[in-house]
PDB file as gemmi writes it, atoms N, CA and C in Angstrom:
CRYST1    1.000    1.000    1.000  90.00  90.00  90.00 P 1                      
ATOM      1  N   MET A   1     104.671 242.482 108.093  1.00  0.00           N  
ATOM      2  CA  MET A   1     105.510 243.228 107.360  1.00  0.00           C  
ATOM      3  C   MET A   1     105.443 244.664 107.971  1.00  0.00           C  
ATOM      4  N   SER A   2     106.466 245.218 107.956  1.00  0.00           N  
ATOM      5  CA  SER A   2     106.637 246.588 108.696  1.00  0.00           C  
ATOM      6  C   SER A   2     106.817 247.555 107.918  1.00  0.00           C  
ATOM      7  N   SER A   3     106.476 248.997 108.195  1.00  0.00           N  
ATOM      8  CA  SER A   3     106.293 250.435 107.335  1.00  0.00           C  
ATOM      9  C   SER A   3     107.757 250.634 107.133  1.00  0.00           C  
ATOM     10  N   PRO A   4     108.078 251.379 105.723  1.00  0.00           N  
ATOM     11  CA  PRO A   4     109.158 251.848 105.777  1.00  0.00           C  
ATOM     12  C   PRO A   4     109.867 252.992 106.970  1.00  0.00           C  
ATOM     13  N   PRO A   5     110.938 253.330 107.274  1.00  0.00           N  
ATOM     14  CA  PRO A   5     111.119 254.153 108.144  1.00  0.00           C  
ATOM     15  C   PRO A   5     110.367 255.719 107.811  1.00  0.00           C  
ATOM     16  N   ASN A   6     110.422 256.111 106.714  1.00  0.00           N  
ATOM     17  CA  ASN A   6     110.067 257.528 106.357  1.00  0.00           C  
ATOM     18  C   ASN A   6     108.688 257.580 106.309  1.00  0.00           C  
ATOM     19  N   GLN A   7     108.106 256.670 106.295  1.00  0.00           N  
ATOM     20  CA  GLN A   7     106.451 256.612 106.224  1.00  0.00           C  
ATOM     21  C   GLN A   7     105.512 257.044 107.340  1.00  0.00           C  
ATOM     22  N   MET A   8     104.837 258.014 106.610  1.00  0.00           N  
ATOM     23  CA  MET A   8     103.924 258.381 107.849  1.00  0.00           C  
ATOM     24  C   MET A   8     103.010 257.525 108.581  1.00  0.00           C  
ATOM     25  N   PRO A   9     102.583 257.696 109.952  1.00  0.00           N  
ATOM     26  CA  PRO A   9     101.770 256.990 110.484  1.00  0.00           C  
ATOM     27  C   PRO A   9     100.361 257.274 109.651  1.00  0.00           C  
ATOM     28  N   GLY A  10      99.050 256.737 110.005  1.00  0.00           N  
ATOM     29  CA  GLY A  10      97.828 256.981 109.567  1.00  0.00           C  
ATOM     30  C   GLY A  10      97.495 258.422 109.986  1.00  0.00           C  
ATOM     31  N   SER A  11      96.328 258.804 109.683  1.00  0.00           N  
ATOM     32  CA  SER A  11      95.594 259.990 110.159  1.00  0.00           C  
ATOM     33  C   SER A  11      95.830 260.428 111.573  1.00  0.00           C  
ATOM     34  N   VAL A  12      95.897 261.608 111.916  1.00  0.00           N  
ATOM     35  CA  VAL A  12      95.720 262.020 113.197  1.00  0.00           C  
ATOM     36  C   VAL A  12      94.670 262.995 113.580  1.00  0.00           C  
ATOM     37  N   VAL A  13      93.651 262.729 114.207  1.00  0.00           N  
ATOM     38  CA  VAL A  13      92.699 263.442 114.329  1.00  0.00           C  
ATOM     39  C   VAL A  13      92.947 264.107 115.845  1.00  0.00           C  
ATOM     40  N   ILE A  14      92.772 265.645 115.779  1.00  0.00           N  
ATOM     41  CA  ILE A  14      92.674 266.604 116.827  1.00  0.00           C  
ATOM     42  C   ILE A  14      91.512 267.263 116.987  1.00  0.00           C  
ATOM     43  N   GLU A  15      90.779 266.986 118.361  1.00  0.00           N  
ATOM     44  CA  GLU A  15      89.596 267.778 118.567  1.00  0.00           C  
ATOM     45  C   GLU A  15      89.762 269.127 119.256  1.00  0.00           C  
ATOM     46  N   MET A  16      88.972 270.183 118.777  1.00  0.00           N  
ATOM     47  CA  MET A  16      89.152 271.317 119.095  1.00  0.00           C  
ATOM     48  C   MET A  16      87.903 272.056 119.057  1.00  0.00           C  
ATOM     49  N   SER A  17      87.885 272.905 120.194  1.00  0.00           N  
ATOM     50  CA  SER A  17      86.451 273.680 120.140  1.00  0.00           C  
ATOM     51  C   SER A  17      86.359 274.829 119.228  1.00  0.00           C  
ATOM     52  N   ASP A  18      85.356 275.298 119.153  1.00  0.00           N  
ATOM     53  CA  ASP A  18      85.049 276.307 117.985  1.00  0.00           C  
ATOM     54  C   ASP A  18      86.294 277.344 117.788  1.00  0.00           C  
ATOM     55  N   ASP A  19      86.119 277.855 119.041  1.00  0.00           N  
ATOM     56  CA  ASP A  19      87.480 278.759 119.440  1.00  0.00           C  
ATOM     57  C   ASP A  19      88.536 278.458 118.950  1.00  0.00           C  
ATOM     58  N   GLN A  20      89.154 277.417 119.299  1.00  0.00           N  
ATOM     59  CA  GLN A  20      90.182 276.934 119.005  1.00  0.00           C  
ATOM     60  C   GLN A  20      90.656 276.465 117.353  1.00  0.00           C  
ATOM     61  N   TRP A  21      89.431 276.235 116.728  1.00  0.00           N  
ATOM     62  CA  TRP A  21      89.323 275.886 115.340  1.00  0.00           C  
ATOM     63  C   TRP A  21      89.973 277.477 114.474  1.00  0.00           C  
ATOM     64  N   ARG A  22      89.101 278.257 115.275  1.00  0.00           N  
ATOM     65  CA  ARG A  22      88.960 279.736 114.744  1.00  0.00           C  
ATOM     66  C   ARG A  22      90.630 280.234 114.804  1.00  0.00           C  
ATOM     67  N   GLU A  23      91.037 280.488 115.945  1.00  0.00           N  
ATOM     68  CA  GLU A  23      92.281 280.715 116.062  1.00  0.00           C  
ATOM     69  C   GLU A  23      93.265 279.887 115.572  1.00  0.00           C  
ATOM     70  N   ALA A  24      93.527 278.548 115.087  1.00  0.00           N  
ATOM     71  CA  ALA A  24      94.029 277.619 114.591  1.00  0.00           C  
ATOM     72  C   ALA A  24      94.187 278.203 112.827  1.00  0.00           C  
ATOM     73  N   THR A  25      92.940 278.301 112.321  1.00  0.00           N  
ATOM     74  CA  THR A  25      92.712 278.828 111.045  1.00  0.00           C  
ATOM     75  C   THR A  25      93.085 280.033 110.746  1.00  0.00           C  
ATOM     76  N   ASP A  26      92.970 280.923 111.613  1.00  0.00           N  
ATOM     77  CA  ASP A  26      93.555 282.651 111.748  1.00  0.00           C  
ATOM     78  C   ASP A  26      95.029 282.583 111.596  1.00  0.00           C  
ATOM     79  N   ARG A  27      95.653 281.809 112.471  1.00  0.00           N  
ATOM     80  CA  ARG A  27      97.163 281.558 112.521  1.00  0.00           C  
ATOM     81  C   ARG A  27      97.747 281.071 111.260  1.00  0.00           C  
ATOM     82  N   ALA A  28      97.053 280.380 110.406  1.00  0.00           N  
ATOM     83  CA  ALA A  28      97.440 279.512 109.564  1.00  0.00           C  
ATOM     84  C   ALA A  28      97.188 280.521 108.085  1.00  0.00           C  
ATOM     85  N   LEU A  29      96.266 281.419 108.203  1.00  0.00           N  
ATOM     86  CA  LEU A  29      96.025 282.377 107.001  1.00  0.00           C  
ATOM     87  C   LEU A  29      96.964 283.411 107.287  1.00  0.00           C  
ATOM     88  N   ASP A  30      97.272 283.853 108.601  1.00  0.00           N  
ATOM     89  CA  ASP A  30      98.279 284.729 108.963  1.00  0.00           C  
ATOM     90  C   ASP A  30      99.561 284.453 108.457  1.00  0.00           C  
ATOM     91  N   ARG A  31      99.875 283.105 108.624  1.00  0.00           N  
ATOM     92  CA  ARG A  31     101.404 282.723 108.070  1.00  0.00           C  
ATOM     93  C   ARG A  31     101.768 282.776 106.638  1.00  0.00           C  
ATOM     94  N   LEU A  32     100.461 282.542 105.911  1.00  0.00           N  
ATOM     95  CA  LEU A  32     100.397 282.693 104.416  1.00  0.00           C  
ATOM     96  C   LEU A  32      99.923 284.208 103.880  1.00  0.00           C  
ATOM     97  N   HIS A  33      99.752 285.183 104.945  1.00  0.00           N  
ATOM     98  CA  HIS A  33      99.492 286.523 104.519  1.00  0.00           C  
ATOM     99  C   HIS A  33      98.322 286.632 103.587  1.00  0.00           C  
ATOM    100  N   LEU A  34      96.944 285.952 104.154  1.00  0.00           N  
ATOM    101  CA  LEU A  34      96.128 285.868 103.521  1.00  0.00           C  
ATOM    102  C   LEU A  34      94.845 285.972 104.159  1.00  0.00           C  
ATOM    103  N   THR A  35      93.773 286.555 103.787  1.00  0.00           N  
ATOM    104  CA  THR A  35      92.400 286.627 104.379  1.00  0.00           C  
ATOM    105  C   THR A  35      91.474 285.324 103.891  1.00  0.00           C  
ATOM    106  N   TYR A  36      90.891 284.727 104.826  1.00  0.00           N  
ATOM    107  CA  TYR A  36      89.763 283.733 104.161  1.00  0.00           C  
ATOM    108  C   TYR A  36      89.408 283.781 102.874  1.00  0.00           C  
ATOM    109  N   ARG A  37      88.809 285.581 102.690  1.00  0.00           N  
ATOM    110  CA  ARG A  37      88.058 285.899 101.600  1.00  0.00           C  
ATOM    111  C   ARG A  37      88.958 285.866 100.213  1.00  0.00           C  
ATOM    112  N   GLN A  38      90.249 285.950 100.481  1.00  0.00           N  
ATOM    113  CA  GLN A  38      91.312 286.083  99.336  1.00  0.00           C  
ATOM    114  C   GLN A  38      91.548 284.249  99.179  1.00  0.00           C  
ATOM    115  N   LEU A  39      91.792 283.432  99.772  1.00  0.00           N  
ATOM    116  CA  LEU A  39      91.742 281.914  99.813  1.00  0.00           C  
ATOM    117  C   LEU A  39      90.804 281.465  99.109  1.00  0.00           C  
ATOM    118  N   ALA A  40      89.403 281.558  99.731  1.00  0.00           N  
ATOM    119  CA  ALA A  40      88.190 281.140  99.105  1.00  0.00           C  
ATOM    120  C   ALA A  40      88.235 281.634  97.362  1.00  0.00           C  
ATOM    121  N   GLU A  41      88.358 282.723  96.997  1.00  0.00           N  
ATOM    122  CA  GLU A  41      88.606 283.286  96.049  1.00  0.00           C  
ATOM    123  C   GLU A  41      89.587 282.425  94.905  1.00  0.00           C  
ATOM    124  N   MET A  42      90.854 282.302  95.753  1.00  0.00           N  
ATOM    125  CA  MET A  42      91.817 281.419  94.937  1.00  0.00           C  
ATOM    126  C   MET A  42      91.137 279.942  94.579  1.00  0.00           C  
ATOM    127  N   ALA A  43      90.408 279.553  95.656  1.00  0.00           N  
ATOM    128  CA  ALA A  43      89.522 278.148  95.186  1.00  0.00           C  
ATOM    129  C   ALA A  43      88.719 278.184  94.289  1.00  0.00           C  
ATOM    130  N   LYS A  44      87.876 279.234  94.341  1.00  0.00           N  
ATOM    131  CA  LYS A  44      86.787 279.469  93.253  1.00  0.00           C  
ATOM    132  C   LYS A  44      87.269 279.313  91.901  1.00  0.00           C  
ATOM    133  N   ASN A  45      88.741 280.334  91.747  1.00  0.00           N  
ATOM    134  CA  ASN A  45      89.269 280.198  90.253  1.00  0.00           C  
ATOM    135  C   ASN A  45      90.228 279.196  90.181  1.00  0.00           C  
ATOM    136  N   ARG A  46      90.433 278.097  91.053  1.00  0.00           N  
ATOM    137  CA  ARG A  46      91.157 277.197  91.033  1.00  0.00           C  
ATOM    138  C   ARG A  46      92.458 277.872  90.615  1.00  0.00           C  
ATOM    139  N   ASP A  47      93.139 278.760  91.441  1.00  0.00           N  
ATOM    140  CA  ASP A  47      94.496 279.497  91.155  1.00  0.00           C  
ATOM    141  C   ASP A  47      94.902 279.817  92.260  1.00  0.00           C  
ATOM    142  N   PHE A  48      95.693 279.044  93.372  1.00  0.00           N  
ATOM    143  CA  PHE A  48      96.156 279.453  94.378  1.00  0.00           C  
ATOM    144  C   PHE A  48      97.817 279.788  94.169  1.00  0.00           C  
ATOM    145  N   SER A  49      97.885 280.482  95.049  1.00  0.00           N  
ATOM    146  CA  SER A  49      99.092 281.602  94.995  1.00  0.00           C  
ATOM    147  C   SER A  49     100.429 280.468  95.744  1.00  0.00           C  
ATOM    148  N   SER A  50     100.069 279.399  96.298  1.00  0.00           N  
ATOM    149  CA  SER A  50     101.129 278.364  96.605  1.00  0.00           C  
ATOM    150  C   SER A  50     100.565 277.175  96.938  1.00  0.00           C  
ATOM    151  N   VAL A  51     101.427 276.164  97.094  1.00  0.00           N  
ATOM    152  CA  VAL A  51     101.101 274.714  97.326  1.00  0.00           C  
ATOM    153  C   VAL A  51     100.439 275.106  98.880  1.00  0.00           C  
ATOM    154  N   GLU A  52     101.172 275.761  99.521  1.00  0.00           N  
ATOM    155  CA  GLU A  52     100.604 275.743 101.425  1.00  0.00           C  
ATOM    156  C   GLU A  52      99.345 276.338 101.281  1.00  0.00           C  
ATOM    157  N   ALA A  53      98.881 277.449 100.260  1.00  0.00           N  
ATOM    158  CA  ALA A  53      97.519 278.002 100.284  1.00  0.00           C  
ATOM    159  C   ALA A  53      96.614 276.865  99.748  1.00  0.00           C  
ATOM    160  N   GLN A  54      96.966 275.984  98.817  1.00  0.00           N  
ATOM    161  CA  GLN A  54      96.035 274.964  98.439  1.00  0.00           C  
ATOM    162  C   GLN A  54      95.875 273.950  99.420  1.00  0.00           C  
ATOM    163  N   LYS A  55      96.957 273.671 100.276  1.00  0.00           N  
ATOM    164  CA  LYS A  55      96.827 272.741 101.265  1.00  0.00           C  
ATOM    165  C   LYS A  55      96.102 273.000 102.611  1.00  0.00           C  
ATOM    166  N   LEU A  56      95.959 274.436 102.544  1.00  0.00           N  
ATOM    167  CA  LEU A  56      95.018 275.038 103.653  1.00  0.00           C  
ATOM    168  C   LEU A  56      93.723 274.979 103.183  1.00  0.00           C  
ATOM    169  N   TRP A  57      93.360 275.537 102.021  1.00  0.00           N  
ATOM    170  CA  TRP A  57      92.159 275.191 101.476  1.00  0.00           C  
ATOM    171  C   TRP A  57      91.578 273.890 101.512  1.00  0.00           C  
ATOM    172  N   MET A  58      92.309 272.927 101.548  1.00  0.00           N  
ATOM    173  CA  MET A  58      91.892 271.162 101.631  1.00  0.00           C  
ATOM    174  C   MET A  58      91.464 270.937 102.890  1.00  0.00           C  
ATOM    175  N   SER A  59      92.481 271.604 103.865  1.00  0.00           N  
ATOM    176  CA  SER A  59      92.026 271.462 105.423  1.00  0.00           C  
ATOM    177  C   SER A  59      90.886 272.308 105.863  1.00  0.00           C  
ATOM    178  N   ILE A  60      90.511 273.274 105.643  1.00  0.00           N  
ATOM    179  CA  ILE A  60      89.774 274.358 106.169  1.00  0.00           C  
ATOM    180  C   ILE A  60      88.538 274.428 105.119  1.00  0.00           C  
ATOM    181  N   GLY A  61      88.561 274.501 103.791  1.00  0.00           N  
ATOM    182  CA  GLY A  61      87.403 274.456 102.835  1.00  0.00           C  
ATOM    183  C   GLY A  61      86.115 275.661 103.065  1.00  0.00           C  
ATOM    184  N   ASN A  62      85.083 275.344 102.971  1.00  0.00           N  
ATOM    185  CA  ASN A  62      84.022 276.131 103.457  1.00  0.00           C  
ATOM    186  C   ASN A  62      83.616 276.245 104.789  1.00  0.00           C  
ATOM    187  N   THR A  63      84.485 276.405 105.716  1.00  0.00           N  
ATOM    188  CA  THR A  63      84.247 276.418 106.988  1.00  0.00           C  
ATOM    189  C   THR A  63      83.320 277.825 107.571  1.00  0.00           C  
ATOM    190  N   ARG A  64      83.711 279.030 106.699  1.00  0.00           N  
ATOM    191  CA  ARG A  64      83.082 280.129 107.151  1.00  0.00           C  
ATOM    192  C   ARG A  64      82.098 280.702 106.215  1.00  0.00           C  
ATOM    193  N   ALA A  65      81.453 281.573 106.460  1.00  0.00           N  
ATOM    194  CA  ALA A  65      80.742 282.290 105.894  1.00  0.00           C  
ATOM    195  C   ALA A  65      80.969 283.472 105.173  1.00  0.00           C  
TER     196      ALA A  65                                                      
END                                                                             
């Protein structure tokens, strides 16, 4: 049995150093014109400004103090 042509493969894992992770999350936040604090507040209120913001929170969650 084969997968449909448009189906994505399983999860992809990319290992990063702490600095690389911080830079990647900063870039993602910059693209959305948000700070981590703003994103965390949206999560707390369960009221995200966009689907992209919600997906970013699902990816980075409580990774900062």
